[in-house]
Amino acid sequence: GVVMPSTHFYVRNHFHMPILNRSTWRLQVGGLTDRRLMLSLRDLQAMPSQTEVVTLECAGNNRVRLTPPVPGEQWRLGAVSTAEWTGVPLAEVLDRAGITSGASELVFRGADTGNVPGKPGKIRFERGLSIAEARDSNALLAYAMNGEPLSIQHGYPLRLVVPGWYGVASVKWLSEIDAVKPRFDGYFQSDRYVYQWTRDGEQVTEPVTLQRVRALITEPTNQQELESSGLTIRGVAWSGAAPIDRVDVSVDNGPWCQARLLGTRQRHSWQWWELIVVLDGSGPHIIRARATDLAGRTQPDEPEWNRLGYGCNAIQEVRVHSVAA
C-alpha cells in the first residue's frame, strides 16, 4: 500500500527505548534564541498541524552486500518504510523561539542514552542540522503516525521527521532543540553516520545526508516459482534528492525496459511502478531494477564500499524460476 502499517515499520535504535510520561514530558527549545520554550504535547497539538507521507530509510540498509564485510547492523533490504506523519512544522516552533543571527546549527537531542566505544560515561543520541537544512527540508515535529499516536518504538511522544534524509536525522523521543554557533560534532554526527573512504592514501570523510536513489522489486519475490511466462514485475523507488524520473527493468541481462510509474510523482515518499514482461522459456531468470531521479542520479551496478557501510544502493537482483510449459 501507500504506507507501511506501524507494526511492520522498521525499527532501529542505538540505545534502550526510554519510557516517557506524557504529563511530565516537555520539549525544550533554547540556546541562541530570543525566547526559551518549554512545550508540552498539548501545546504542540494546539499549534497548526501538517500531515506528510514520508519514506524513512536506515543509512545501513543493504549493508550485508558489501565485500569485504563491514561492522554494524547487517541489514538486507528491510530497513525502509513509509508512513503518514502528523505534527507541527519545525519552522513554526523555530519562529516562536526566535533563532538569533548568531546561531548556525540546531542540535536535536533524544531522551535515549547509552554507552559507546571510546566515550566516557553515557551519552545522548544527538544529531545536528544547519539552520538552512532544517528549514529547507520541511521537517516535522511528529506526534502521530498513520493516524495514531506514536508508539514507543517510533519515538513517543515526539520525533523529528526530516523528509529526504536518511533516518538517523529523524531523532526519536525528541526532548531538546538547541540553537548553537559552532559546528556540532557529536558522536553520531562525526564518528558515525559518515562515509569514509581511502583515496590516494588519504582518508576522505563525508556526512551521511540525503537518501540515495533506489528501486526495490516487491513482486515477484526472490526464488519464487512461476507457473506462467507472463509476469507483472512491481516495486517501489525513492530518492532524497528529487522525485523519481524513471525505473528501468532488465530480465536475464537483456536490454533495460522502462517501467510505468503509478500515480503522481512523489517528492518524499516511495513511488510505485510496474512492468509486464514475458519470460523466455522455463528455468531460472534474473530480474534487475534501476531507478533514476529527476536530479539525474541513478543506481550503480555494484555497491560503493565504505568503512561504515552506509548508502549501499546498488541495483537489486531477484532470481525466479519459471516452470511454464
Tab-separated table of C-alpha atoms in Angstrom:
chain	number	residue	atom	x	y	z
A	1	GLY	CA	0.000	0.000	0.000
A	2	VAL	CA	0.891	3.671	0.148
A	3	VAL	CA	2.085	3.390	3.745
A	4	MET	CA	3.550	0.652	5.888
A	5	PRO	CA	1.411	-0.385	8.885
A	6	SER	CA	3.062	0.943	12.040
A	7	THR	CA	3.561	-2.560	13.452
A	8	HIS	CA	5.647	-3.515	10.389
A	9	PHE	CA	7.609	-0.259	10.090
A	10	TYR	CA	11.315	-0.962	10.547
A	11	VAL	CA	12.885	-0.148	13.932
A	12	ARG	CA	16.471	0.947	14.539
A	13	ASN	CA	17.710	2.197	17.926
A	14	HIS	CA	21.197	2.704	19.279
A	15	PHE	CA	20.172	2.709	22.950
A	16	HIS	CA	17.335	1.308	25.039
A	17	MET	CA	13.947	2.904	24.441
A	18	PRO	CA	13.144	5.480	27.143
A	19	ILE	CA	9.793	5.343	28.907
A	20	LEU	CA	8.412	8.902	28.905
A	21	ASN	CA	5.373	10.227	30.772
A	22	ARG	CA	3.089	12.342	28.592
A	23	SER	CA	2.036	14.552	31.505
A	24	THR	CA	5.595	15.479	32.554
A	25	TRP	CA	7.422	15.349	29.216
A	26	ARG	CA	8.400	18.703	27.714
A	27	LEU	CA	10.191	19.762	24.545
A	28	GLN	CA	12.832	22.332	25.454
A	29	VAL	CA	13.852	24.815	22.770
A	30	GLY	CA	16.753	27.090	23.686
A	31	GLY	CA	20.337	28.074	23.101
A	32	LEU	CA	20.784	31.082	20.813
A	33	THR	CA	17.111	32.040	20.759
A	34	ASP	CA	15.112	35.114	21.706
A	35	ARG	CA	12.816	33.034	23.890
A	36	ARG	CA	13.271	29.724	25.694
A	37	LEU	CA	10.317	27.401	25.116
A	38	MET	CA	9.033	24.547	27.264
A	39	LEU	CA	6.325	22.854	25.218
A	40	SER	CA	4.035	20.089	26.400
A	41	LEU	CA	2.442	17.640	23.994
A	42	ARG	CA	-0.831	19.529	24.419
A	43	ASP	CA	0.917	22.779	23.484
A	44	LEU	CA	2.224	21.217	20.289
A	45	GLN	CA	-1.113	19.679	19.389
A	46	ALA	CA	-2.730	23.115	19.724
A	47	MET	CA	-0.397	24.555	17.057
A	48	PRO	CA	-1.136	24.429	13.301
A	49	SER	CA	-0.574	20.849	12.179
A	50	GLN	CA	0.558	19.253	8.962
A	51	THR	CA	0.408	15.702	7.596
A	52	GLU	CA	3.056	14.337	5.242
A	53	VAL	CA	3.688	10.919	3.703
A	54	VAL	CA	7.429	10.336	4.128
A	55	THR	CA	9.745	7.403	3.446
A	56	LEU	CA	12.451	6.783	6.037
A	57	GLU	CA	15.417	4.540	5.341
A	58	CYS	CA	18.261	3.459	7.600
A	59	ALA	CA	21.601	4.541	6.138
A	60	GLY	CA	22.836	0.970	6.691
A	61	ASN	CA	20.118	-0.610	4.550
A	62	ASN	CA	21.596	-3.420	2.383
A	63	ARG	CA	24.918	-3.252	4.255
A	64	VAL	CA	25.130	-7.045	4.058
A	65	ARG	CA	26.008	-6.768	0.368
A	66	LEU	CA	29.347	-5.042	0.950
A	67	THR	CA	32.554	-7.006	0.340
A	68	PRO	CA	34.671	-7.172	2.392
A	69	PRO	CA	32.072	-7.100	5.183
A	70	VAL	CA	31.874	-4.085	7.471
A	71	PRO	CA	30.679	-3.896	11.098
A	72	GLY	CA	27.204	-2.719	12.017
A	73	GLU	CA	23.640	-3.984	11.767
A	74	GLN	CA	23.657	-6.479	8.880
A	75	TRP	CA	20.567	-5.213	7.122
A	76	ARG	CA	19.399	-6.761	3.892
A	77	LEU	CA	16.660	-4.660	2.288
A	78	GLY	CA	14.139	-4.336	5.114
A	79	ALA	CA	15.330	-1.095	6.702
A	80	VAL	CA	12.984	1.212	4.802
A	81	SER	CA	9.330	2.088	5.355
A	82	THR	CA	6.803	4.779	4.533
A	83	ALA	CA	4.281	6.310	6.914
A	84	GLU	CA	1.876	9.209	7.189
A	85	TRP	CA	3.266	11.586	9.808
A	86	THR	CA	1.270	14.305	11.546
A	87	GLY	CA	2.720	17.081	13.659
A	88	VAL	CA	3.900	20.666	13.838
A	89	PRO	CA	6.209	22.061	11.141
A	90	LEU	CA	9.615	22.585	12.733
A	91	ALA	CA	9.713	26.079	11.250
A	92	GLU	CA	6.660	27.036	13.320
A	93	VAL	CA	8.457	26.236	16.582
A	94	LEU	CA	11.686	27.879	15.440
A	95	ASP	CA	9.792	31.073	14.600
A	96	ARG	CA	8.166	31.122	18.022
A	97	ALA	CA	11.529	30.695	19.722
A	98	GLY	CA	13.184	33.295	17.510
A	99	ILE	CA	16.537	31.923	16.335
A	100	THR	CA	19.167	34.659	16.710
A	101	SER	CA	21.512	35.713	13.921
A	102	GLY	CA	24.446	34.185	15.807
A	103	ALA	CA	23.088	30.629	15.530
A	104	SER	CA	24.252	28.441	12.661
A	105	GLU	CA	23.105	24.948	13.652
A	106	LEU	CA	20.353	23.153	15.506
A	107	VAL	CA	21.120	20.193	17.748
A	108	PHE	CA	18.276	17.703	18.255
A	109	ARG	CA	18.535	15.553	21.377
A	110	GLY	CA	16.591	12.415	22.114
A	111	ALA	CA	15.800	11.164	25.595
A	112	ASP	CA	17.638	7.886	24.932
A	113	THR	CA	21.108	7.460	26.420
A	114	GLY	CA	23.802	4.797	26.439
A	115	ASN	CA	27.468	3.904	26.198
A	116	VAL	CA	29.566	3.923	23.039
A	117	PRO	CA	33.164	2.794	22.447
A	118	GLY	CA	35.784	5.393	23.257
A	119	LYS	CA	33.441	7.780	25.082
A	120	PRO	CA	33.411	8.008	28.891
A	121	GLY	CA	30.064	7.643	30.620
A	122	LYS	CA	26.689	7.734	28.967
A	123	ILE	CA	25.881	9.986	26.024
A	124	ARG	CA	22.647	11.218	24.482
A	125	PHE	CA	21.529	10.421	20.973
A	126	GLU	CA	22.044	13.746	19.194
A	127	ARG	CA	22.060	14.929	15.614
A	128	GLY	CA	22.653	18.373	14.095
A	129	LEU	CA	21.296	20.234	11.081
A	130	SER	CA	22.249	23.650	9.831
A	131	ILE	CA	19.513	26.272	10.159
A	132	ALA	CA	19.099	26.251	6.365
A	133	GLU	CA	18.903	22.450	6.195
A	134	ALA	CA	16.317	22.340	8.963
A	135	ARG	CA	14.084	24.901	7.263
A	136	ASP	CA	14.537	23.745	3.658
A	137	SER	CA	13.807	20.107	4.496
A	138	ASN	CA	10.228	20.859	5.642
A	139	ALA	CA	10.995	18.906	8.813
A	140	LEU	CA	8.092	17.950	11.020
A	141	LEU	CA	7.790	17.522	14.797
A	142	ALA	CA	5.584	14.450	14.575
A	143	TYR	CA	3.312	13.196	17.346
A	144	ALA	CA	1.183	10.857	15.194
A	145	MET	CA	1.956	8.084	12.735
A	146	ASN	CA	-0.610	6.638	10.335
A	147	GLY	CA	-3.381	8.474	12.163
A	148	GLU	CA	-2.487	7.174	15.624
A	149	PRO	CA	-0.258	8.495	18.438
A	150	LEU	CA	3.375	7.495	18.028
A	151	SER	CA	4.227	4.168	19.615
A	152	ILE	CA	7.218	3.939	21.919
A	153	GLN	CA	9.128	2.033	19.207
A	154	HIS	CA	8.797	5.003	16.877
A	155	GLY	CA	9.580	7.804	19.292
A	156	TYR	CA	6.609	8.514	21.586
A	157	PRO	CA	5.677	11.182	22.391
A	158	LEU	CA	7.526	13.204	19.725
A	159	ARG	CA	10.032	12.576	16.962
A	160	LEU	CA	11.656	14.721	14.349
A	161	VAL	CA	10.881	13.648	10.773
A	162	VAL	CA	13.272	15.032	8.149
A	163	PRO	CA	11.931	14.213	4.645
A	164	GLY	CA	14.506	13.010	2.135
A	165	TRP	CA	17.261	12.424	4.697
A	166	TYR	CA	18.401	9.059	5.982
A	167	GLY	CA	16.501	8.021	9.103
A	168	VAL	CA	19.300	8.914	11.528
A	169	ALA	CA	18.309	12.588	11.154
A	170	SER	CA	14.759	11.856	12.341
A	171	VAL	CA	15.566	11.824	16.050
A	172	LYS	CA	13.126	9.816	18.182
A	173	TRP	CA	11.956	10.614	21.736
A	174	LEU	CA	12.858	14.215	20.977
A	175	SER	CA	13.325	16.259	24.142
A	176	GLU	CA	15.580	19.221	23.261
A	177	ILE	CA	16.304	21.540	20.347
A	178	ASP	CA	19.397	23.668	20.936
A	179	ALA	CA	20.434	26.501	18.614
A	180	VAL	CA	24.244	26.736	18.603
A	181	LYS	CA	27.026	28.620	16.850
A	182	PRO	CA	29.916	26.162	16.426
A	183	ARG	CA	29.616	23.177	14.124
A	184	PHE	CA	28.116	20.258	16.034
A	185	ASP	CA	30.459	17.259	16.137
A	186	GLY	CA	28.746	14.765	18.432
A	187	TYR	CA	29.400	11.025	18.217
A	188	PHE	CA	26.503	10.256	15.865
A	189	GLN	CA	27.425	13.269	13.751
A	190	SER	CA	31.172	12.830	13.283
A	191	ASP	CA	32.193	9.352	14.491
A	192	ARG	CA	29.232	7.533	12.943
A	193	TYR	CA	26.919	8.224	10.013
A	194	VAL	CA	29.707	9.467	7.816
A	195	TYR	CA	31.071	8.000	4.593
A	196	GLN	CA	34.730	7.092	4.935
A	197	TRP	CA	36.939	6.043	2.018
A	198	THR	CA	40.661	5.829	1.459
A	199	ARG	CA	41.648	7.687	-1.707
A	200	ASP	CA	45.201	8.235	-2.864
A	201	GLY	CA	46.402	7.057	0.515
A	202	GLU	CA	44.315	9.571	2.471
A	203	GLN	CA	41.092	9.137	4.404
A	204	VAL	CA	38.154	11.044	2.959
A	205	THR	CA	35.104	11.697	5.131
A	206	GLU	CA	31.717	12.998	4.034
A	207	PRO	CA	28.498	13.308	6.068
A	208	VAL	CA	25.526	10.999	5.537
A	209	THR	CA	22.664	13.257	4.459
A	210	LEU	CA	20.116	12.643	1.677
A	211	GLN	CA	18.850	9.189	0.802
A	212	ARG	CA	20.484	7.776	-2.311
A	213	VAL	CA	18.222	6.787	-5.195
A	214	ARG	CA	16.996	3.188	-5.099
A	215	ALA	CA	14.395	0.837	-6.599
A	216	LEU	CA	13.134	-2.309	-4.895
A	217	ILE	CA	11.348	-5.217	-6.546
A	218	THR	CA	8.430	-6.320	-4.374
A	219	GLU	CA	6.871	-8.782	-6.868
A	220	PRO	CA	7.975	-11.420	-7.643
A	221	THR	CA	9.907	-12.392	-4.568
A	222	ASN	CA	13.368	-13.902	-4.639
A	223	GLN	CA	13.418	-17.618	-5.536
A	224	GLN	CA	9.712	-17.571	-6.364
A	225	GLU	CA	8.447	-20.350	-8.636
A	226	LEU	CA	6.358	-19.028	-11.527
A	227	GLU	CA	3.717	-21.060	-13.361
A	228	SER	CA	3.282	-18.684	-16.280
A	229	SER	CA	5.649	-16.992	-18.735
A	230	GLY	CA	3.663	-13.768	-18.390
A	231	LEU	CA	4.814	-11.782	-15.384
A	232	THR	CA	3.983	-8.420	-13.824
A	233	ILE	CA	7.023	-7.002	-12.053
A	234	ARG	CA	6.180	-4.453	-9.363
A	235	GLY	CA	8.113	-2.401	-6.873
A	236	VAL	CA	8.828	0.918	-5.217
A	237	ALA	CA	11.503	3.550	-5.803
A	238	TRP	CA	12.583	6.674	-3.936
A	239	SER	CA	15.320	9.276	-3.650
A	240	GLY	CA	16.137	12.014	-1.192
A	241	ALA	CA	17.430	14.370	-3.881
A	242	ALA	CA	14.397	14.556	-6.185
A	243	PRO	CA	11.265	12.679	-7.302
A	244	ILE	CA	11.758	9.526	-9.347
A	245	ASP	CA	12.180	10.166	-13.065
A	246	ARG	CA	12.124	6.566	-14.288
A	247	VAL	CA	12.579	2.939	-13.322
A	248	ASP	CA	14.140	0.536	-15.813
A	249	VAL	CA	13.946	-3.256	-15.625
A	250	SER	CA	16.235	-5.844	-17.201
A	251	VAL	CA	15.478	-9.566	-17.468
A	252	ASP	CA	18.332	-12.042	-17.903
A	253	ASN	CA	20.806	-9.215	-18.545
A	254	GLY	CA	18.793	-8.120	-21.566
A	255	PRO	CA	18.042	-4.517	-22.558
A	256	TRP	CA	16.673	-2.084	-19.999
A	257	CYS	CA	12.926	-1.504	-20.428
A	258	GLN	CA	11.167	1.458	-18.855
A	259	ALA	CA	8.527	0.600	-16.252
A	260	ARG	CA	5.312	2.531	-15.754
A	261	LEU	CA	5.186	4.850	-12.752
A	262	LEU	CA	1.908	4.505	-10.865
A	263	GLY	CA	0.141	7.664	-9.707
A	264	THR	CA	1.704	11.086	-9.439
A	265	ARG	CA	5.413	11.566	-8.788
A	266	GLN	CA	6.155	11.750	-5.075
A	267	ARG	CA	8.692	14.124	-3.534
A	268	HIS	CA	9.255	12.485	-0.164
A	269	SER	CA	7.677	9.034	-0.317
A	270	TRP	CA	8.281	5.956	-2.386
A	271	GLN	CA	6.912	5.694	-5.909
A	272	TRP	CA	5.140	2.535	-7.058
A	273	TRP	CA	5.979	1.169	-10.505
A	274	GLU	CA	5.236	-1.894	-12.644
A	275	LEU	CA	6.235	-3.590	-15.888
A	276	ILE	CA	4.617	-6.550	-17.689
A	277	VAL	CA	7.084	-8.950	-19.345
A	278	VAL	CA	7.060	-12.378	-20.988
A	279	LEU	CA	9.809	-14.692	-19.801
A	280	ASP	CA	11.739	-16.585	-22.451
A	281	GLY	CA	11.345	-20.273	-21.669
A	282	SER	CA	11.315	-22.226	-18.435
A	283	GLY	CA	14.135	-22.312	-15.925
A	284	PRO	CA	15.935	-19.674	-13.857
A	285	HIS	CA	15.660	-15.960	-14.643
A	286	ILE	CA	17.282	-12.861	-13.191
A	287	ILE	CA	15.312	-9.629	-12.806
A	288	ARG	CA	17.046	-6.303	-12.119
A	289	ALA	CA	15.540	-2.868	-11.476
A	290	ARG	CA	17.313	0.502	-11.630
A	291	ALA	CA	15.895	3.882	-10.569
A	292	THR	CA	16.872	7.337	-11.791
A	293	ASP	CA	15.650	10.550	-10.153
A	294	LEU	CA	14.902	13.957	-11.634
A	295	ALA	CA	18.267	15.211	-10.331
A	296	GLY	CA	19.943	12.773	-12.740
A	297	ARG	CA	21.158	10.357	-10.069
A	298	THR	CA	20.965	6.653	-10.872
A	299	GLN	CA	21.874	3.425	-9.123
A	300	PRO	CA	25.301	1.834	-9.564
A	301	ASP	CA	25.733	-1.772	-10.678
A	302	GLU	CA	27.869	-2.572	-7.656
A	303	PRO	CA	27.801	-1.154	-4.118
A	304	GLU	CA	30.227	1.607	-3.200
A	305	TRP	CA	32.293	0.203	-0.351
A	306	ASN	CA	32.886	2.488	2.628
A	307	ARG	CA	34.260	1.699	6.062
A	308	LEU	CA	30.998	2.040	7.991
A	309	GLY	CA	28.738	0.579	5.310
A	310	TYR	CA	26.310	3.391	4.534
A	311	GLY	CA	24.320	4.292	1.422
A	312	CYS	CA	24.585	0.888	-0.274
A	313	ASN	CA	22.140	1.500	-3.144
A	314	ALA	CA	23.435	-0.913	-5.793
A	315	ILE	CA	20.958	-2.432	-8.239
A	316	GLN	CA	18.904	-5.251	-6.717
A	317	GLU	CA	18.654	-8.677	-8.347
A	318	VAL	CA	15.736	-11.069	-7.904
A	319	ARG	CA	16.083	-14.663	-9.077
A	320	VAL	CA	12.979	-16.603	-10.029
A	321	HIS	CA	12.273	-19.994	-11.610
A	322	SER	CA	9.738	-20.427	-14.377
A	323	VAL	CA	8.044	-23.824	-14.818
A	324	ALA	CA	5.763	-22.648	-17.630
A	325	ALA	CA	5.283	-25.108	-20.477
